[in-house]
Each structure stands twice: as C-alpha cells, then as structure tokens.
C-alpha cells in the first residue's frame, strides 16, 4: 500500500483553480519530488496532503488516513517542515527543540538528532543568529521530532549557497536512508535529479509528467550536447551527416552539436578520420532542466539550463 495516495485532487481559491485532477502515489521509502514552476499548484497539493487545506474534490490518504477527517492520525505520520516565520528569532536552538518536542506524546530524543545534523554546537545560539544552512538543519531536526514516517520538505534549500545546499541534500538522503519517506517540494531540477527516486512535474495545476528523473530525461528529444573547438574547421556537410544530429551551432571557433549517444561516437570517429585535434571537448547529458522545459513549455517560468552553453529555443 502506498504511504501517500492522491486521487483526482481538485482545489480552487475563488475563481483560481490551483490544482485540478491531480493523482499520484508515494511508496514507503521513496524520495518523491513535487516539481514545477511557481504557481503550478505544488504547495496547495502538499497542503491538502497535510490536511491544512480542504480539497474541493478527490481522495487523499496518508498511511490510510484521511487528512481532513483523521487529522490527528495523519499528523502522527507526517513530519512537516516549519516555515521560517513560525520560529521566533530570539528562541535558542535548545528552546525550539524542547518546545516542539512538547507537542508530541512520544518525541524522538533530539540530542542524537542534532549530533547527526551537525548543530550540536549551536544549542545555545538564537535562531536569528544561525546561518541559512544551520536554520535548515534545525528545521529538519524539528520535522523529525515526532518520528514521522513521511517528512515533507518545501523549498528547503532555495536560499542556501551551493555548499550548504549539497550538505542539506546529504542530510535529506540520510533521513531517507534511516527509513523515512521524503516528499520534497522544489523548483530546482538539480535538486530533484540528485535526490528524488521519482518526480511529479506540476504545471498549471496539473501533473504534466511523472516518473524517475532518468525516464523524464530520456524522454527528452536530444539528450546529449557535444561541444568542441576543432584545430581546423570541419566541413558542415560532414557534421550534418552525423547520426542523431538535431542542431549544429557555431559559437566563434566552437562547434556545439545537439544529438544523442550515436552522435557522440560518430563525432569522435570523424575527428580521428579527418586528422583533426580538438580542444575543450565537452559532452553534457541533458538534464532534468531540459526535460522540465520541454514538459512545461509555454508556462511562465523558464529557468536557465545548467552546465551547457546552449539556450533552449
Ligand atoms: P506553487 O506552490 O506551485 O507555487 P501554489 O499552490 O502556491 O503553487 O499556487 C497555485 C495557484 O493558486 C496560484 O495561482 C496561486 O496564486 C493560487 N493560490 C495559492 N494560494 C492561494 C490562496 N490562499 N488564495 C488564493 N489563491 C491562492
């Protein structure tokens, strides 16, 4: 039995339909990503799962319980991340842990938790004095106090620098390895690609795609970008005759070819055959960014592609 089941969920705010006919399930032990541009309905859907909002239609079960009618049971299963505004800046880390522990009949011991999350040194420090990464570690600790079966993290790393983000990803992985299912709301494709077993790509209130990050990327029309600087120009006809080529661009002396795995093999043999040396050869797999842009084409948000020189057109 899936630990989270959402079927035909619909939620409107006045004239705005925030979520329409959304269905997905999360298996116990998964890291499940809810991905999509701003305004796509991610938070609304997750708030319905948490029982914070009452759906207009559809069926939701968390560990078999209805989040609205059986809210107390669902609260025992879910570890929900606080929003920053919910924690007073003057509260120390220890006070926050003690205060939130008091909400649970049988809370987790927070001492090993803060050791594991690397904030044991900060116990006497006030919340307002913590770095962004330390804040998020505290939020993770607080969300785990009730020994949840499912932890819900919403844009946990959005405000962090790259190092703190990677450290937080590792912590999320550790949480998952310790047996907790993770429901992760993010608009970072990179984050989803690193962490999630499966993702649901939300777009304009619906789910536009659902699957493993790899499957979504494989669905991309042109999964590989090859770029290099040849020692002498390669005839355009030779480039065009390569298998799997989708586009060829020249950026100064650099050649950028979009293609697939066959193109990669063919490019390297053409280079060898023509006796050409190349500089700065790069082969970049398509990312979830590409998949996301394709899936949500026409939506408002158009995040930039990472790791390549190419612009989506
Ligand atoms: P996301 O989390 O993907 O950014 P949201 O679920 O927050 O999306 O929002 C989906 C849509 O619902 C947006 O158009 C948003 O403006 C609208 N919306 C969200 N919350 C409310 C609310 N409390 N009242 C009215 N409209 C809302």
Short mmCIF file of C-alpha atoms and ligand atoms in Angstrom, two decimals:
data_model
loop_
_atom_site.label_atom_id
_atom_site.label_comp_id
_atom_site.label_asym_id
_atom_site.label_seq_id
_atom_site.Cartn_x
_atom_site.Cartn_y
_atom_site.Cartn_z
CA UNK A 1 0.00 0.00 0.00
CA UNK A 2 1.41 3.42 -0.90
CA UNK A 3 2.00 5.67 2.10
CA UNK A 4 0.57 8.70 0.30
CA UNK A 5 -2.31 8.39 -2.18
CA UNK A 6 -3.76 11.34 -4.03
CA UNK A 7 -6.55 10.73 -6.50
CA UNK A 8 -8.38 13.28 -8.61
CA UNK A 9 -7.45 16.15 -6.29
CA UNK A 10 -9.02 19.50 -7.08
CA UNK A 11 -8.66 22.73 -5.12
CA UNK A 12 -9.87 26.16 -6.09
CA UNK A 13 -9.46 29.56 -4.45
CA UNK A 14 -12.40 31.62 -5.65
CA UNK A 15 -12.02 31.82 -9.40
CA UNK A 16 -8.49 30.36 -9.35
CA UNK A 17 -8.17 26.64 -9.89
CA UNK A 18 -4.89 25.92 -8.09
CA UNK A 19 -4.96 22.13 -8.53
CA UNK A 20 -7.11 20.20 -10.98
CA UNK A 21 -7.44 16.42 -11.23
CA UNK A 22 -4.07 15.60 -9.69
CA UNK A 23 -3.28 11.97 -8.91
CA UNK A 24 -0.08 10.40 -7.61
CA UNK A 25 1.08 7.89 -5.05
CA UNK A 26 4.21 7.79 -2.94
CA UNK A 27 5.63 4.42 -1.91
CA UNK A 28 7.07 3.99 1.56
CA UNK A 29 10.84 4.61 1.46
CA UNK A 30 10.81 6.85 -1.60
CA UNK A 31 12.12 10.35 -2.06
CA UNK A 32 9.27 11.78 -4.11
CA UNK A 33 9.73 15.17 -5.72
CA UNK A 34 6.99 17.65 -6.50
CA UNK A 35 8.46 19.87 -9.12
CA UNK A 36 7.23 22.75 -11.19
CA UNK A 37 7.27 26.47 -11.83
CA UNK A 38 5.87 28.99 -9.37
CA UNK A 39 2.12 28.95 -9.19
CA UNK A 40 1.87 25.41 -10.56
CA UNK A 41 -0.06 24.19 -7.52
CA UNK A 42 2.70 22.32 -5.67
CA UNK A 43 2.20 23.89 -2.25
CA UNK A 44 -1.59 23.65 -2.50
CA UNK A 45 -1.38 19.92 -3.27
CA UNK A 46 1.02 19.30 -0.41
CA UNK A 47 -1.08 21.36 1.99
CA UNK A 48 -4.05 19.19 1.08
CA UNK A 49 -1.94 16.09 1.87
CA UNK A 50 -1.06 17.68 5.21
CA UNK A 51 -4.70 18.38 5.92
CA UNK A 52 -4.10 22.14 6.05
CA UNK A 53 -6.48 22.71 3.16
CA UNK A 54 -9.76 21.01 2.39
CA UNK A 55 -9.94 19.72 -1.19
CA UNK A 56 -12.95 20.56 -3.37
CA UNK A 57 -12.81 17.09 -4.86
CA UNK A 58 -10.65 13.98 -4.83
CA UNK A 59 -9.43 11.45 -2.35
CA UNK A 60 -6.29 11.65 -0.23
CA UNK A 61 -4.94 9.02 2.13
CA UNK A 62 -1.81 9.20 4.24
CA UNK A 63 -0.95 5.79 5.70
CA UNK A 64 -4.60 5.01 5.04
CA UNK A 65 -5.95 8.06 6.92
CA UNK A 66 -7.96 10.96 5.59
CA UNK A 67 -6.00 14.19 6.27
CA UNK A 68 -9.18 16.17 6.96
CA UNK A 69 -11.34 13.72 8.91
CA UNK A 70 -8.44 11.95 10.63
CA UNK A 71 -6.08 14.85 11.02
CA UNK A 72 -4.59 13.67 14.31
CA UNK A 73 -3.63 10.32 12.83
CA UNK A 74 -2.10 11.98 9.78
CA UNK A 75 -0.18 14.41 12.00
CA UNK A 76 1.50 11.40 13.65
CA UNK A 77 2.67 10.09 10.29
CA UNK A 78 3.86 13.35 8.72
CA UNK A 79 6.85 15.45 9.75
CA UNK A 80 6.12 18.85 8.35
CA UNK A 81 8.80 21.47 7.96
CA UNK A 82 8.10 24.76 9.71
CA UNK A 83 8.15 27.99 7.80
CA UNK A 84 10.79 30.49 8.87
CA UNK A 85 8.13 32.88 10.15
CA UNK A 86 6.91 30.26 12.61
CA UNK A 87 10.05 30.36 14.74
CA UNK A 88 10.88 33.37 16.90
CA UNK A 89 14.33 34.83 16.24
CA UNK A 90 15.12 35.05 19.96
CA UNK A 91 14.43 31.40 20.67
CA UNK A 92 17.57 29.33 21.14
CA UNK A 93 18.04 26.08 19.26
CA UNK A 94 17.62 24.13 22.51
CA UNK A 95 14.42 26.02 23.40
CA UNK A 96 12.97 25.38 19.95
CA UNK A 97 13.74 21.67 20.21
CA UNK A 98 12.25 21.43 23.70
CA UNK A 99 9.18 23.45 22.78
CA UNK A 100 8.38 21.40 19.68
CA UNK A 101 9.15 18.11 21.48
CA UNK A 102 6.39 19.00 23.92
CA UNK A 103 3.88 18.76 21.05
CA UNK A 104 4.40 15.01 20.80
CA UNK A 105 3.34 12.28 23.17
CA UNK A 106 6.47 10.29 22.42
CA UNK A 107 9.02 12.60 20.82
CA UNK A 108 12.35 11.49 19.38
CA UNK A 109 15.39 12.22 21.54
CA UNK A 110 16.70 15.40 19.93
CA UNK A 111 20.26 15.00 21.23
CA UNK A 112 21.39 12.34 18.73
CA UNK A 113 19.35 14.17 16.11
CA UNK A 114 21.30 17.42 16.50
CA UNK A 115 24.56 15.43 16.54
CA UNK A 116 23.60 13.75 13.31
CA UNK A 117 22.52 17.02 11.74
CA UNK A 118 25.65 18.86 12.86
CA UNK A 119 24.05 21.54 15.02
CA UNK A 120 25.03 20.23 18.48
CA UNK A 121 27.36 23.21 18.89
CA UNK A 122 24.53 25.65 18.23
CA UNK A 123 22.20 24.60 21.04
CA UNK A 124 22.69 27.86 22.98
CA UNK A 125 22.51 30.03 19.88
CA UNK A 126 19.42 32.03 18.98
CA UNK A 127 17.50 31.07 15.86
CA UNK A 128 18.02 34.55 14.42
CA UNK A 129 21.78 34.13 14.63
CA UNK A 130 22.01 30.90 12.68
CA UNK A 131 23.39 30.67 9.16
CA UNK A 132 20.99 29.64 6.41
CA UNK A 133 22.36 26.10 6.43
CA UNK A 134 22.09 25.82 10.23
CA UNK A 135 18.50 27.09 10.09
CA UNK A 136 17.61 24.37 7.62
CA UNK A 137 19.32 21.74 9.78
CA UNK A 138 17.21 22.90 12.70
CA UNK A 139 14.07 22.72 10.54
CA UNK A 140 14.98 19.17 9.55
CA UNK A 141 15.55 18.26 13.23
CA UNK A 142 12.20 19.79 14.23
CA UNK A 143 10.37 17.95 11.47
CA UNK A 144 11.80 14.65 12.72
CA UNK A 145 10.87 15.12 16.40
CA UNK A 146 7.63 13.18 16.02
CA UNK A 147 9.39 10.14 14.48
CA UNK A 148 7.46 10.64 11.25
CA UNK A 149 7.11 8.01 8.55
CA UNK A 150 6.99 10.77 5.93
CA UNK A 151 8.95 14.03 6.08
CA UNK A 152 7.67 16.91 3.95
CA UNK A 153 10.25 19.49 2.88
CA UNK A 154 9.13 22.55 0.92
CA UNK A 155 11.83 24.58 -0.85
CA UNK A 156 14.27 23.58 1.86
CA UNK A 157 17.42 24.62 0.04
CA UNK A 158 16.16 27.52 -2.08
CA UNK A 159 18.01 30.18 -0.06
CA UNK A 160 21.24 28.28 0.54
CA UNK A 161 24.67 28.70 -1.01
CA UNK A 162 25.93 25.77 -3.12
CA UNK A 163 27.95 24.16 -0.31
CA UNK A 164 25.15 24.37 2.25
CA UNK A 165 22.73 23.06 -0.37
CA UNK A 166 24.86 20.00 -1.04
CA UNK A 167 25.25 19.38 2.68
CA UNK A 168 21.49 19.66 3.12
CA UNK A 169 20.96 17.20 0.25
CA UNK A 170 23.20 14.74 2.05
CA UNK A 171 21.15 15.21 5.23
CA UNK A 172 17.94 14.57 3.31
CA UNK A 173 19.50 11.40 1.89
CA UNK A 174 20.49 10.36 5.41
CA UNK A 175 16.97 10.98 6.67
CA UNK A 176 15.65 8.81 3.85
CA UNK A 177 18.23 6.08 4.48
CA UNK A 178 17.13 5.99 8.10
CA UNK A 179 13.76 4.78 6.82
CA UNK A 180 11.76 8.00 6.40
CA UNK A 181 9.84 8.59 3.18
CA UNK A 182 10.52 12.09 1.85
CA UNK A 183 8.11 14.33 0.00
CA UNK A 184 10.17 17.13 -1.45
CA UNK A 185 8.69 20.27 -2.98
CA UNK A 186 11.24 22.05 -5.10
CA UNK A 187 11.62 24.11 -8.20
CA UNK A 188 15.24 23.08 -8.51
CA UNK A 189 15.72 20.48 -11.21
CA UNK A 190 19.23 19.83 -9.99
CA UNK A 191 17.93 19.05 -6.54
CA UNK A 192 15.29 16.70 -7.91
CA UNK A 193 17.83 14.98 -10.11
CA UNK A 194 20.18 14.45 -7.17
CA UNK A 195 17.66 13.35 -4.60
CA UNK A 196 14.43 12.03 -5.99
CA UNK A 197 13.52 8.46 -6.86
CA UNK A 198 10.50 9.79 -8.75
CA UNK A 199 9.16 13.22 -9.53
CA UNK A 200 5.79 14.63 -10.46
CA UNK A 201 6.18 17.69 -12.66
CA UNK A 202 3.36 20.08 -11.88
CA UNK A 203 2.30 22.57 -14.49
CA UNK A 204 -0.65 24.94 -14.31
CA UNK A 205 -2.49 22.94 -11.68
CA UNK A 206 -1.99 19.52 -13.23
CA UNK A 207 0.71 16.87 -13.40
CA UNK A 208 2.45 17.20 -16.74
CA UNK A 209 4.82 14.26 -16.23
CA UNK A 210 5.55 11.66 -13.61
CA UNK A 211 8.43 9.23 -13.39
CA UNK A 212 12.04 8.72 -12.42
CA UNK A 213 14.30 11.68 -13.26
CA UNK A 214 16.15 9.40 -15.70
CA UNK A 215 12.98 8.42 -17.50
CA UNK A 216 11.93 12.07 -17.83
CA UNK A 217 15.36 12.97 -19.19
CA UNK A 218 15.37 10.01 -21.60
CA UNK A 219 12.08 11.28 -22.90
CA UNK A 220 13.99 14.37 -23.98
CA UNK A 221 14.34 14.62 -27.76
CA UNK A 222 18.02 15.42 -27.72
CA UNK A 223 19.68 14.02 -24.67
CA UNK A 224 23.31 14.98 -25.38
CA UNK A 225 25.15 18.19 -26.19
CA UNK A 226 28.66 17.88 -27.63
CA UNK A 227 30.88 20.92 -27.92
CA UNK A 228 34.46 21.24 -29.05
CA UNK A 229 36.94 23.55 -30.70
CA UNK A 230 38.48 21.87 -33.77
CA UNK A 231 42.05 22.72 -34.82
CA UNK A 232 40.64 23.42 -38.31
CA UNK A 233 37.07 23.90 -39.48
CA UNK A 234 35.10 20.73 -40.14
CA UNK A 235 33.01 20.74 -43.31
CA UNK A 236 29.39 21.49 -42.48
CA UNK A 237 28.26 18.59 -44.70
CA UNK A 238 30.31 16.21 -42.58
CA UNK A 239 28.71 17.50 -39.40
CA UNK A 240 25.24 17.34 -40.88
CA UNK A 241 25.74 13.73 -41.96
CA UNK A 242 26.37 12.59 -38.39
CA UNK A 243 23.69 10.31 -36.97
CA UNK A 244 21.19 11.67 -34.48
CA UNK A 245 22.09 15.33 -35.03
CA UNK A 246 19.34 17.74 -34.06
CA UNK A 247 21.18 21.03 -34.41
CA UNK A 248 24.61 22.43 -35.13
CA UNK A 249 25.68 25.81 -33.88
CA UNK A 250 28.94 27.70 -34.18
CA UNK A 251 29.99 29.95 -31.36
CA UNK A 252 33.20 31.53 -32.70
CA UNK A 253 35.57 28.63 -33.23
CA UNK A 254 33.46 26.36 -31.08
CA UNK A 255 31.05 23.82 -32.53
CA UNK A 256 28.01 22.86 -30.47
CA UNK A 257 26.06 19.81 -31.61
CA UNK A 258 22.85 18.55 -30.09
CA UNK A 259 22.32 14.88 -30.65
CA UNK A 260 22.20 11.55 -28.97
CA UNK A 261 24.60 8.78 -27.95
CA UNK A 262 25.13 7.77 -31.59
CA UNK A 263 26.23 11.31 -32.38
CA UNK A 264 28.91 11.17 -29.70
CA UNK A 265 30.51 8.05 -31.18
CA UNK A 266 30.31 9.44 -34.70
CA UNK A 267 31.83 12.81 -33.74
CA UNK A 268 34.84 11.16 -32.18
CA UNK A 269 35.42 8.92 -35.20
CA UNK A 270 35.05 11.85 -37.64
CA UNK A 271 37.59 13.81 -35.65
CA UNK A 272 40.01 10.88 -35.82
CA UNK A 273 39.34 10.27 -39.53
CA UNK A 274 39.89 13.91 -40.52
CA UNK A 275 43.12 14.03 -38.51
CA UNK A 276 41.84 16.97 -36.51
CA UNK A 277 42.77 17.77 -32.96
CA UNK A 278 40.14 19.26 -30.71
CA UNK A 279 40.24 21.45 -27.66
CA UNK A 280 37.74 21.71 -24.89
CA UNK A 281 35.72 18.68 -25.86
CA UNK A 282 32.64 18.54 -23.67
CA UNK A 283 29.84 16.03 -23.72
CA UNK A 284 26.97 17.02 -21.49
CA UNK A 285 23.95 14.84 -20.85
CA UNK A 286 20.61 16.52 -20.98
CA UNK A 287 19.47 17.48 -17.53
CA UNK A 288 16.13 17.44 -15.87
CA UNK A 289 16.12 21.14 -16.73
CA UNK A 290 15.76 20.22 -20.39
CA UNK A 291 13.02 17.74 -19.62
CA UNK A 292 11.30 20.32 -17.44
CA UNK A 293 11.43 22.99 -20.13
CA UNK A 294 10.03 20.59 -22.66
CA UNK A 295 7.30 19.35 -20.34
CA UNK A 296 6.24 22.77 -19.14
CA UNK A 297 6.75 24.55 -22.46
CA UNK A 298 4.62 27.66 -22.55
CA UNK A 299 4.47 28.06 -18.77
CA UNK A 300 5.60 31.27 -17.16
CA UNK A 301 8.87 30.13 -15.62
CA UNK A 302 11.77 29.38 -17.93
CA UNK A 303 14.73 28.53 -15.74
CA UNK A 304 18.14 28.56 -17.42
CA UNK A 305 19.90 25.42 -18.40
CA UNK A 306 22.85 24.47 -16.25
CA UNK A 307 26.13 23.06 -17.41
CA UNK A 308 25.98 23.88 -21.10
CA UNK A 309 26.35 26.81 -23.40
CA UNK A 310 23.13 26.19 -25.21
CA UNK A 311 19.95 28.18 -24.93
CA UNK A 312 16.62 26.40 -25.24
CA UNK A 313 14.70 27.82 -28.13
P1 LIG B 1 3.25 26.63 -6.17
O1 LIG B 1 3.47 26.04 -4.82
O2 LIG B 1 3.49 25.65 -7.29
O3 LIG B 1 4.00 27.90 -6.39
P2 LIG B 1 0.61 27.33 -5.21
O4 LIG B 1 -0.06 26.08 -4.80
O5 LIG B 1 1.20 28.18 -4.15
O6 LIG B 1 1.69 26.98 -6.33
O7 LIG B 1 -0.39 28.22 -6.03
C1 LIG B 1 -1.21 27.73 -7.11
C2 LIG B 1 -2.16 28.82 -7.55
O8 LIG B 1 -3.09 29.10 -6.52
C3 LIG B 1 -1.50 30.15 -7.87
O9 LIG B 1 -2.19 30.72 -8.94
C4 LIG B 1 -1.68 30.95 -6.60
O10 LIG B 1 -1.71 32.31 -6.89
C5 LIG B 1 -3.02 30.45 -6.12
N1 LIG B 1 -3.12 30.48 -4.64
C6 LIG B 1 -2.33 29.83 -3.77
N2 LIG B 1 -2.72 30.05 -2.50
C7 LIG B 1 -3.80 30.86 -2.57
C8 LIG B 1 -4.69 31.46 -1.60
N3 LIG B 1 -4.53 31.22 -0.31
N4 LIG B 1 -5.68 32.23 -2.07
C9 LIG B 1 -5.87 32.44 -3.37
N5 LIG B 1 -5.08 31.93 -4.33
C10 LIG B 1 -4.06 31.14 -3.95
#
